[in-house]
Coordinates of N, CA and C and ligand atoms in Angstrom, one line a residue:
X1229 N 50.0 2.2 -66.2 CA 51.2 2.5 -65.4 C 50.9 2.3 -63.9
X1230 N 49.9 2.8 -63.8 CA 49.6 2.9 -62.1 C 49.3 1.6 -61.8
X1231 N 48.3 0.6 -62.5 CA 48.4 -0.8 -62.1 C 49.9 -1.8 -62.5
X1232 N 50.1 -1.3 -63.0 CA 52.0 -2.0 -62.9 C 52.0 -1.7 -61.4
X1233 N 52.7 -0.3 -61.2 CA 53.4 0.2 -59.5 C 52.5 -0.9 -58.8
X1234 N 50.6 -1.1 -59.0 CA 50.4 -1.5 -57.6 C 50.5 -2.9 -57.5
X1235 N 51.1 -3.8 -58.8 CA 51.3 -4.6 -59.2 C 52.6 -5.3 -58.0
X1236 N 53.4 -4.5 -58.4 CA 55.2 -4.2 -57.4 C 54.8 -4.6 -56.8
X1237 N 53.9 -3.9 -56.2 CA 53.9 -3.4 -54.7 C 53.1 -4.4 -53.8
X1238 N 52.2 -5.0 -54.6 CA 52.1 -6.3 -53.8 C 52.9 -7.6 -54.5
X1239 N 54.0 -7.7 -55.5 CA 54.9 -8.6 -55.2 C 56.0 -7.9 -54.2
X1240 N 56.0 -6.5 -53.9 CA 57.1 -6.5 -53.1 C 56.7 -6.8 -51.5
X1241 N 55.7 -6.3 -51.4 CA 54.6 -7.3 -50.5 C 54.9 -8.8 -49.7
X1242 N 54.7 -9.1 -50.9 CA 54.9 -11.1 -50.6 C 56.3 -10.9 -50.6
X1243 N 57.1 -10.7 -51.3 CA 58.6 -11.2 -51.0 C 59.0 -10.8 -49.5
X1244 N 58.8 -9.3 -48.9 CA 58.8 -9.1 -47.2 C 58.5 -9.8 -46.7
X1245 N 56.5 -10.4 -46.4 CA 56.1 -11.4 -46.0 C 56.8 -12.7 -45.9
X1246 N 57.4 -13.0 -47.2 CA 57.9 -14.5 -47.2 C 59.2 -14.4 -46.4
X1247 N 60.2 -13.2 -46.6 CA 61.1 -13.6 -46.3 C 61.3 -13.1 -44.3
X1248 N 60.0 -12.4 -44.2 CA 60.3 -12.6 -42.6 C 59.1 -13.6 -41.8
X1249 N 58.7 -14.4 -42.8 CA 57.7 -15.5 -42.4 C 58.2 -16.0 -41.0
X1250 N 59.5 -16.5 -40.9 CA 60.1 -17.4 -39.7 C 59.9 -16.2 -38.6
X1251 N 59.7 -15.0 -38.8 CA 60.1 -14.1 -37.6 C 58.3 -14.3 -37.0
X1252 N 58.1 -13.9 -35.6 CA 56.7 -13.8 -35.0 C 56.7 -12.3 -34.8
X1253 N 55.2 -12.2 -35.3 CA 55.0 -10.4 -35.3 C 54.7 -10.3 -33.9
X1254 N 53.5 -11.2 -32.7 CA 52.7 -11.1 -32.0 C 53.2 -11.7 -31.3
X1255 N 53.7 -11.5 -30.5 CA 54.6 -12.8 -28.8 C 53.8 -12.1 -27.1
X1256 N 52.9 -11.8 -27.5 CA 51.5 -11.1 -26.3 C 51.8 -12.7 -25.6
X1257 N 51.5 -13.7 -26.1 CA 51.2 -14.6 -25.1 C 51.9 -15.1 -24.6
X1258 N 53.0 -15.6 -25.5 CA 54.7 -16.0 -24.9 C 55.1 -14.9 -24.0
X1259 N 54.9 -13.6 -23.7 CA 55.5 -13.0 -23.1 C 54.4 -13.0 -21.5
X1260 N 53.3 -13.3 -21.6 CA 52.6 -13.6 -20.6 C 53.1 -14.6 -19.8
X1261 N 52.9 -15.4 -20.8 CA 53.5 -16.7 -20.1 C 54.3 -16.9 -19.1
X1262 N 55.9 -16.0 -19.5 CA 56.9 -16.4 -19.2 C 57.0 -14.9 -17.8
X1263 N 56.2 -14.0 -17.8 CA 56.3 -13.1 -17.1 C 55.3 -13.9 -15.5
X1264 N 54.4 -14.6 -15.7 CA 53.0 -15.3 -14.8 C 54.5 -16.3 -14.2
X1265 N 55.5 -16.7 -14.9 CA 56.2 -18.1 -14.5 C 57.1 -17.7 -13.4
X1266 N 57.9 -16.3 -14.0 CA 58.9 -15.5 -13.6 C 58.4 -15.3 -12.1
X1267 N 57.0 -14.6 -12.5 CA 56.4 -14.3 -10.9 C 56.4 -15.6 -9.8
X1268 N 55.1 -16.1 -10.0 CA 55.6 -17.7 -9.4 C 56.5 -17.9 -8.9
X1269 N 57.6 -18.3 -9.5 CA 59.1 -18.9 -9.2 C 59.7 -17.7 -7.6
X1270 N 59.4 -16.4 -8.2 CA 59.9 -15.1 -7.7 C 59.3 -15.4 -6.1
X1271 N 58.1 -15.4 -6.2 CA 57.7 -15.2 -4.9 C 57.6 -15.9 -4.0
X1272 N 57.7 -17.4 -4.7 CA 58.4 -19.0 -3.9 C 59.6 -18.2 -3.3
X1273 N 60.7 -17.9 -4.4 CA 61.9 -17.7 -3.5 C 61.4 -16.1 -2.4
X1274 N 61.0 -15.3 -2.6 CA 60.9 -14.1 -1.1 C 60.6 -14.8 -0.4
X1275 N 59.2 -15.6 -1.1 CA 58.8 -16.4 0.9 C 59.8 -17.3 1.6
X1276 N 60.6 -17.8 1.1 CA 61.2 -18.5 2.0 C 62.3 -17.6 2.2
X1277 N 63.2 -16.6 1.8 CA 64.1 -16.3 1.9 C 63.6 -15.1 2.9
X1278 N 62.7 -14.8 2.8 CA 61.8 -13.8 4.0 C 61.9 -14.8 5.0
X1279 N 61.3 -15.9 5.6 CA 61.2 -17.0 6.3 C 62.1 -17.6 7.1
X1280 N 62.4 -18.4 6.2 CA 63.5 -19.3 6.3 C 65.5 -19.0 5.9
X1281 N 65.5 -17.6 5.5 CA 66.9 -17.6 4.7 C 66.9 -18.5 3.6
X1282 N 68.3 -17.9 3.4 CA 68.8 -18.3 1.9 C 69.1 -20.0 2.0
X1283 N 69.2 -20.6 3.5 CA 69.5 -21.8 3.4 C 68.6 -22.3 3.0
X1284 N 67.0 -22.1 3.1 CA 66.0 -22.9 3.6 C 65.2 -22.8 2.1
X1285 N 66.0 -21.4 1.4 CA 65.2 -21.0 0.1 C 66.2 -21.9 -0.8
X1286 N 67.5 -22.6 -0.3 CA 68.1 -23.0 -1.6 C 67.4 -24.5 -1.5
X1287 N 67.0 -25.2 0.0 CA 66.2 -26.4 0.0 C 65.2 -26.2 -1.1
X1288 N 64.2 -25.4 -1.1 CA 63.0 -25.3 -1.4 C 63.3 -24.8 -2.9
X1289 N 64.0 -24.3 -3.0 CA 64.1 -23.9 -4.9 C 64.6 -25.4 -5.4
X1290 N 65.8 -25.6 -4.9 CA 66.1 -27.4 -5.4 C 65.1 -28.5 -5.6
X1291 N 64.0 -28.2 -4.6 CA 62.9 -29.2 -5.1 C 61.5 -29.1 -6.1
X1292 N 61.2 -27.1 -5.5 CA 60.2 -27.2 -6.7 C 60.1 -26.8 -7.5
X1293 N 61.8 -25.9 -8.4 CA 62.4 -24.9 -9.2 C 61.8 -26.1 -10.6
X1294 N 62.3 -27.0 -10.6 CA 61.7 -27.9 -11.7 C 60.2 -28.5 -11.7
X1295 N 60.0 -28.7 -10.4 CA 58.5 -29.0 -10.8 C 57.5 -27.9 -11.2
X1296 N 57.8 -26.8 -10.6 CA 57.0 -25.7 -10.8 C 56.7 -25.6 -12.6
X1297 N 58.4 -25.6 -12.7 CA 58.6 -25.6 -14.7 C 57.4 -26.2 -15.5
X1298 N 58.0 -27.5 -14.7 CA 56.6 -28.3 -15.7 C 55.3 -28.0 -15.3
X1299 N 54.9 -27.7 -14.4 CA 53.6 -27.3 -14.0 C 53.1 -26.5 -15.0
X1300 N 54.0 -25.1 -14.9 CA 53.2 -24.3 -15.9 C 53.5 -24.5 -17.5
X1301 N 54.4 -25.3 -17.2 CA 54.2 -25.8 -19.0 C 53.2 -26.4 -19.2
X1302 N 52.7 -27.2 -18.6 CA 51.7 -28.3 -18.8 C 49.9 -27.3 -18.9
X1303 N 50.0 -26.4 -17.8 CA 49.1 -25.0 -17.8 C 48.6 -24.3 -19.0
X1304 N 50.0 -24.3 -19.4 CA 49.7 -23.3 -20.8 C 50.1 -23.8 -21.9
X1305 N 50.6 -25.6 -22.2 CA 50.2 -26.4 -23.5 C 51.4 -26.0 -24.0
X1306 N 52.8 -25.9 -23.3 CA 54.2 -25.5 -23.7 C 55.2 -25.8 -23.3
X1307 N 56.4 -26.3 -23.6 CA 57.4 -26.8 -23.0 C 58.2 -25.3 -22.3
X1308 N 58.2 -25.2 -21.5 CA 58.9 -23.9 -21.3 C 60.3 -24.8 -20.3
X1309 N 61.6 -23.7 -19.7 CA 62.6 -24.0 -19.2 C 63.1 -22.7 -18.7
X1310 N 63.7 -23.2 -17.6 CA 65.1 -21.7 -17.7 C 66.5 -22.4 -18.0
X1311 N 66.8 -21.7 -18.9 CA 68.2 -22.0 -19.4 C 69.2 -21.1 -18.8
X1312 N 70.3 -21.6 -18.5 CA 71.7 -20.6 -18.7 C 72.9 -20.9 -19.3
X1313 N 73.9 -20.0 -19.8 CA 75.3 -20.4 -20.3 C 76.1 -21.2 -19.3
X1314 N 75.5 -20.8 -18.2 CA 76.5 -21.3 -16.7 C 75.4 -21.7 -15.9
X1315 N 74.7 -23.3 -16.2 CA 73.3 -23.5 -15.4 C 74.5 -24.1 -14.1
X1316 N 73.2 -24.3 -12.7 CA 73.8 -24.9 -11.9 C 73.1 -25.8 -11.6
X1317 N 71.9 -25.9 -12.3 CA 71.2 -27.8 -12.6 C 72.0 -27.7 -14.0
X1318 N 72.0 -28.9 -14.2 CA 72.7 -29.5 -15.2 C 71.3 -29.9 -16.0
X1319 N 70.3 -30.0 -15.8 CA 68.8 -30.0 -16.2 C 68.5 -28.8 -17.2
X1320 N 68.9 -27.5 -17.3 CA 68.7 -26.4 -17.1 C 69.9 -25.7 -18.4
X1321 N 71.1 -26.6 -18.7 CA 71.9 -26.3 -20.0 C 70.8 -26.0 -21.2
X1322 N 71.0 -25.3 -21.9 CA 70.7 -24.8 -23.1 C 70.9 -26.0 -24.4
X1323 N 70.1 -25.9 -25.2 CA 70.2 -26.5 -26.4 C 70.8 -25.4 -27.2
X1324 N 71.1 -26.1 -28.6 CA 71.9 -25.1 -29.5 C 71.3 -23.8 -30.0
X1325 N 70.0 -24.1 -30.0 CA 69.4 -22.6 -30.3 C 68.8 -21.8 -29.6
X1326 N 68.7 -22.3 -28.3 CA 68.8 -21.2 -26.6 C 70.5 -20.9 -26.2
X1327 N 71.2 -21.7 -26.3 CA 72.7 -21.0 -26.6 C 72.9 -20.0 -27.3
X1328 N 72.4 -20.2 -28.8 CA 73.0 -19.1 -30.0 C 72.3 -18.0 -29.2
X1329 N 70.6 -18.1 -28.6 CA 70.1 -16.6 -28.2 C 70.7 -16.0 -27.4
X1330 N 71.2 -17.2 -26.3 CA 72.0 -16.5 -25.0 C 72.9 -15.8 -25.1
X1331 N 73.8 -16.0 -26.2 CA 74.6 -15.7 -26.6 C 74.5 -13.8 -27.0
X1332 N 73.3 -13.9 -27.6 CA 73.1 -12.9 -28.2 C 72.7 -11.7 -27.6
X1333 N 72.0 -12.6 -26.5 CA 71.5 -11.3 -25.1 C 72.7 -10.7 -24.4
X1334 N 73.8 -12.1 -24.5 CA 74.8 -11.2 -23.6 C 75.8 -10.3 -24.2
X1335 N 75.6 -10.7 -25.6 CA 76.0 -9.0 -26.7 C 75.5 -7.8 -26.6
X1336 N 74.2 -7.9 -26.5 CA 73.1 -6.9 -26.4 C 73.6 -6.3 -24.8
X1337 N 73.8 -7.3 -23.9 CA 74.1 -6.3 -22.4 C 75.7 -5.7 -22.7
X1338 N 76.3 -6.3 -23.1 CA 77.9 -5.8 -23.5 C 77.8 -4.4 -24.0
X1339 N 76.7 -3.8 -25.5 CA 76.5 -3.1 -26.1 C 75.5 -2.3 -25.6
X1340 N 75.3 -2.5 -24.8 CA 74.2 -1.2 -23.5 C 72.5 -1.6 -24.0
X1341 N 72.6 -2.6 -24.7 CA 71.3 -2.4 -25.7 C 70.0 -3.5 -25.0
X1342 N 70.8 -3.9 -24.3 CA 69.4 -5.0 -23.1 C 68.8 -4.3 -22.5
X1343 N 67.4 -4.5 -22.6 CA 66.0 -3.6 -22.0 C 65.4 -4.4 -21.3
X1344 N 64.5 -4.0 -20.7 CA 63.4 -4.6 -20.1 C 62.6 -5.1 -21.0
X1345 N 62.6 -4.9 -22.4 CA 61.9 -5.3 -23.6 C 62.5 -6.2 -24.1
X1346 N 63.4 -6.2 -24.6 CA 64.1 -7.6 -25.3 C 63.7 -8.9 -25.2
X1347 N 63.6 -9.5 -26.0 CA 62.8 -11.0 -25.9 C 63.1 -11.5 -27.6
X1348 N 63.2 -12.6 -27.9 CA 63.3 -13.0 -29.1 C 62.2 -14.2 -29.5
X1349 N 61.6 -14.0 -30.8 CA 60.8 -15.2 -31.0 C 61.2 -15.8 -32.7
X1350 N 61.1 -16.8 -33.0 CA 61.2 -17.6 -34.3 C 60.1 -18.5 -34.4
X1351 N 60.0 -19.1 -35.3 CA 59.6 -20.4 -35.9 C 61.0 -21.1 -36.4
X1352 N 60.5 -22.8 -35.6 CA 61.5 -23.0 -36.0 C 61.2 -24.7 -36.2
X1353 N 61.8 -25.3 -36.7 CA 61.6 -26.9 -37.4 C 62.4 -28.0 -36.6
X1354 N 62.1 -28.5 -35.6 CA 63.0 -29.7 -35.1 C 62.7 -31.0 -35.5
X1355 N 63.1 -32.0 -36.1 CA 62.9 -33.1 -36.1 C 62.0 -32.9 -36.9
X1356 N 61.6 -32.5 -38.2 CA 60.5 -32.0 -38.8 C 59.0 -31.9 -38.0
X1357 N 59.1 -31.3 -37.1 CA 58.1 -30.7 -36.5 C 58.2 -29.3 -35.9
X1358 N 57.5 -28.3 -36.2 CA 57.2 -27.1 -36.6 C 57.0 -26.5 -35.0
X1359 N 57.9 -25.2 -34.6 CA 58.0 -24.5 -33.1 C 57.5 -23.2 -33.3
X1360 N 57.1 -23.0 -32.8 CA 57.6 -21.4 -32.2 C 58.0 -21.0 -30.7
X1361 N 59.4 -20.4 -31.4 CA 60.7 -20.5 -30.2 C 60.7 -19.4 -29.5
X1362 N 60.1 -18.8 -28.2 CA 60.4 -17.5 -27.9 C 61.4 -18.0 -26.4
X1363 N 62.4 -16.5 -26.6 CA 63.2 -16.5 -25.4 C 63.3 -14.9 -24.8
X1364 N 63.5 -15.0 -23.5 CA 63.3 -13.8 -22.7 C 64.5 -13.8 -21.8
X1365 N 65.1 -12.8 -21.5 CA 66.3 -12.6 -20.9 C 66.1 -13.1 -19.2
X1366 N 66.7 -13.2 -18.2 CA 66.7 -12.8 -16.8 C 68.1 -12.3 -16.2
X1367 N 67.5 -11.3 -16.1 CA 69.0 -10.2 -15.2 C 69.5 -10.9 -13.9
X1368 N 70.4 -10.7 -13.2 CA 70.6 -10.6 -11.7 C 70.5 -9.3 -11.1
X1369 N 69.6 -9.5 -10.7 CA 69.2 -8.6 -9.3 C 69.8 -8.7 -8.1
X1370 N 70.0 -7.5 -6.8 CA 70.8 -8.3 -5.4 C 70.6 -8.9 -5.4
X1371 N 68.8 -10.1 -4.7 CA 68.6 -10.8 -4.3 C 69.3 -12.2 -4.4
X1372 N 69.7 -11.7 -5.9 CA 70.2 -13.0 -6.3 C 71.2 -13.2 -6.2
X1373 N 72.0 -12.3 -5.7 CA 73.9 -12.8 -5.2 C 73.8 -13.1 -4.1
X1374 N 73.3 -13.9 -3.7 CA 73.3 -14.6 -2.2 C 73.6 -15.9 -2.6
X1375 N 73.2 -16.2 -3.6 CA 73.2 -17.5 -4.3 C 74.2 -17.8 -6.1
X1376 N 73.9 -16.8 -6.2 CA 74.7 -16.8 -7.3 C 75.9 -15.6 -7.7
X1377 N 76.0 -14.6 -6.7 CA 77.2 -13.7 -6.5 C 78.3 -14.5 -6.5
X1378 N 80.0 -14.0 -6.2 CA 81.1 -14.2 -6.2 C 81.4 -14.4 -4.3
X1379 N 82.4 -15.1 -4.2 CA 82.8 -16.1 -2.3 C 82.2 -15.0 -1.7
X1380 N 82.7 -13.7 -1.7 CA 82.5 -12.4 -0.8 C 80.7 -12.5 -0.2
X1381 N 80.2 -12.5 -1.7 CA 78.3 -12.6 -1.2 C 77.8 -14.0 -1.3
X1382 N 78.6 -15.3 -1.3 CA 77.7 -16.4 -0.6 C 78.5 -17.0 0.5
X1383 N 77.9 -17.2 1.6 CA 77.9 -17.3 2.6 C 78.6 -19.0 2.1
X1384 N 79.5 -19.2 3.2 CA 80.2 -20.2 3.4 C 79.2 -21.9 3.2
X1385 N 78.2 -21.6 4.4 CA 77.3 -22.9 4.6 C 76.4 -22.9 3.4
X1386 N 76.2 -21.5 2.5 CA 75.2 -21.5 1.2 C 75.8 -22.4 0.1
X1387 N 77.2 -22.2 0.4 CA 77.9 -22.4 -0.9 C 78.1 -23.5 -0.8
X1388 N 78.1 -24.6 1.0 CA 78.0 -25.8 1.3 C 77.0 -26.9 0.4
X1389 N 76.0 -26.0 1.0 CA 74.3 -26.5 0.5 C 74.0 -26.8 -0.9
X1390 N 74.5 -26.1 -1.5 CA 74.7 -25.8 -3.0 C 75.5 -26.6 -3.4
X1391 N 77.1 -26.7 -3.0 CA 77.7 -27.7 -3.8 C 77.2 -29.1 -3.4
X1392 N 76.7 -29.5 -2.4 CA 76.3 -31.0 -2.3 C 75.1 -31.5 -3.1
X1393 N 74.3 -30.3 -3.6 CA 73.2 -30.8 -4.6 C 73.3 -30.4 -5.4
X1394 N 74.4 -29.3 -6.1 CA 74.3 -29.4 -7.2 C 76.3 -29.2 -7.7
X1395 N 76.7 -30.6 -7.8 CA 78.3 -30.8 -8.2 C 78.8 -30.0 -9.1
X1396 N 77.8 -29.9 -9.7 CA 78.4 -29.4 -11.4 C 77.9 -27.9 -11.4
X1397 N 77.7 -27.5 -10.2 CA 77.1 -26.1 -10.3 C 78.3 -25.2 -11.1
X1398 N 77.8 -24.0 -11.8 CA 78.6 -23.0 -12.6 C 77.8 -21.6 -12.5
X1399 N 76.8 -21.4 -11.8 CA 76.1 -20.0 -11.7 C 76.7 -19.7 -10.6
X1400 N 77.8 -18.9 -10.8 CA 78.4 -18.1 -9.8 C 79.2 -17.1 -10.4
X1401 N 79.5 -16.0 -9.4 CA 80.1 -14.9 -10.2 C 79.7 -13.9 -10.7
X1402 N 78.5 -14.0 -10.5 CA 77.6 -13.3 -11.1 C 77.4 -11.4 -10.3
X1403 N 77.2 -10.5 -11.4 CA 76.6 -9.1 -10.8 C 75.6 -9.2 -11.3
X1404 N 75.1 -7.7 -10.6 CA 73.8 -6.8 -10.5 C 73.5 -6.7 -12.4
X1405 N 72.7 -6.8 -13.0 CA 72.2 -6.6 -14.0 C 73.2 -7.5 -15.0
X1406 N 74.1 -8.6 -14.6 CA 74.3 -9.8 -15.8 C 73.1 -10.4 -16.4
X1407 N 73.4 -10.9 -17.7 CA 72.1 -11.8 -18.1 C 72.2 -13.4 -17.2
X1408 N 71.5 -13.3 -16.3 CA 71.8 -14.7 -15.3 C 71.3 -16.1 -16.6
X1409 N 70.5 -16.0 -17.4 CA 69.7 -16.8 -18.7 C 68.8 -16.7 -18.6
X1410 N 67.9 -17.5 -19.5 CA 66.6 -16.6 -19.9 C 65.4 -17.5 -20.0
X1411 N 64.0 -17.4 -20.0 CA 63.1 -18.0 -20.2 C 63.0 -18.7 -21.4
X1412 N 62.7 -19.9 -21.6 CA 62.3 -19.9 -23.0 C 61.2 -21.4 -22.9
X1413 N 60.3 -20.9 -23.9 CA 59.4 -21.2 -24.4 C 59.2 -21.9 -25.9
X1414 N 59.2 -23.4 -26.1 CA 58.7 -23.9 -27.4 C 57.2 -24.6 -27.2
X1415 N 56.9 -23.4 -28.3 CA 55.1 -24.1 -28.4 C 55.1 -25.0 -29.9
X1416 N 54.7 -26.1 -30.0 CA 54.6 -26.9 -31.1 C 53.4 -26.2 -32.2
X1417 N 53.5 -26.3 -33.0 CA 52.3 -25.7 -33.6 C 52.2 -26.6 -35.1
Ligands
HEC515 C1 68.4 -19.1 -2.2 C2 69.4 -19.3 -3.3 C3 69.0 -18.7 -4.6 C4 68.7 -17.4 -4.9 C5 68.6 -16.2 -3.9 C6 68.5 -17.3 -6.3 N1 68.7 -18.5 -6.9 FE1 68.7 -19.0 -8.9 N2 69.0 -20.9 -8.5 C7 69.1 -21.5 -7.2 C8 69.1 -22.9 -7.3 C9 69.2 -23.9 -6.1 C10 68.9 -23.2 -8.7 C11 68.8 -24.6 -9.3 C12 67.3 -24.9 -9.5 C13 67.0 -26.1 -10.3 O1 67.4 -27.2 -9.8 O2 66.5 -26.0 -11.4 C14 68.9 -21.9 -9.4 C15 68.7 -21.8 -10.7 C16 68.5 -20.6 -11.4 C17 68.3 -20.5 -12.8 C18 68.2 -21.7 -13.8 C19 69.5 -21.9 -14.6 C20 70.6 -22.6 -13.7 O3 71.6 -22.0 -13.4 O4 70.4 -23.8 -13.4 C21 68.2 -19.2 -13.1 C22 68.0 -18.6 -14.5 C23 68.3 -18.5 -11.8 N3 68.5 -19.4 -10.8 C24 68.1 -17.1 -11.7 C25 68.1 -16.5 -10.5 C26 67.7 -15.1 -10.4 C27 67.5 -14.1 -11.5 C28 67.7 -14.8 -9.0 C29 67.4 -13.5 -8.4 C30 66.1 -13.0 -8.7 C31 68.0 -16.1 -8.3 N4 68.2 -17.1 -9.3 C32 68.1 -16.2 -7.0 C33 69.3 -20.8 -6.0 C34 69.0 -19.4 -5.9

């Protein structure tokens, strides 16, 4: 009898295992990653915006906001991105399974339930080659309604600067604690 139960119990075992196989238990490194990128990116924009203002920070994000990207993708052997629902590069739209997550974060802020923790990771199959897909939220902070706030918080000549390089812009509107979009990270494996 007792080896039956432990019998179960490691097929109930394997069936858990199997069926949250696609989920990642361990996202330590994905979450490094994208926190080392966040910083980066971050302190590019104070210095100029310390410096130079928001004009001089929207020059300087427009040119190395993408290069940087790839830099540290290439660093840590990962395609990383920042995505949004409302990008203002057009570089920077979401594919369909950074959409469905975005989606999901901005339920989670609707429903009070967005933390400082939240982050999502999968495995996942594109083109039959095998991912693991993590994504991380990014809030709006003040800082960031200079640029991405509603007419009241961008400055007339910002909103100049902005529409001439980026036409198709849609990151605006934005408050204090929206999910502005989120890091994401596919490591091929
Ligand atoms: C000085 C103006 C400025 C400020 C301040 C600013 N941004 Fe941006 N933001 C930009 C520009 C310009 C881009 C487009 C960069 C590119 O070409 O990839 C951008 C792009 C982004 C993107 C990528 C998605 C998209 O819309 O294309 C995210 C996410 C983002 N910003 C978040 C933030 C957050 C969070 C803050 C505050 C911590 C912030 N930004 C502050 C100018 C700014």
């Amino acid at each position: 009898m007792r080896k039956l139960l432990f019998l179960i119990l490691i097929g109930l075992l394997f069936a858990c295992s199997d069926e949250e196989s696609s989920k990642i238990e361990d996202t330590t490194e994905y979450r490094k990653i994208s926190s080392q990128f966040v910083k980066k990116l971050g302190s590019v924009l104070m210095k100029e915006m310390q410096t130079g203002g928001p004009m001089r920070a929207v020059a300087v994000c427009a040119d190395t906001a993408q290069e940087l990207t790839n830099s540290v993708g290439q660093e840590f052997g990962v395609d990383i991105s920042r995505v949004s629902l409302k990008s203002r590069n057009p570089l920077n739209a979401p594919d369909e399974n950074e959409a469905a997550i975005l989606k999901r974060f901005e339920e989670l802020k609707l429903s009070g339930e967005l933390t400082d923790t939240t982050e999502f990771a999968q495995m996942i199959s594109k083109d039959g080659v095998n991912f693991i897909h993590y994504m991380k939220p990014i809030t709006t902070q003040p800082i960031c309604l200079t640029c991405h706030g509603s007419e009241k918080e961008v400055s007339p000549e910002v909103e100049n600067l902005i529409k001439s390089k980026y036409p198709e812009d849609r990151a605006r509107g934005y408050k204090i604690g929206d999910v502005r979009g989120a890091i994401s990270i596919y490591k091929q494996i």
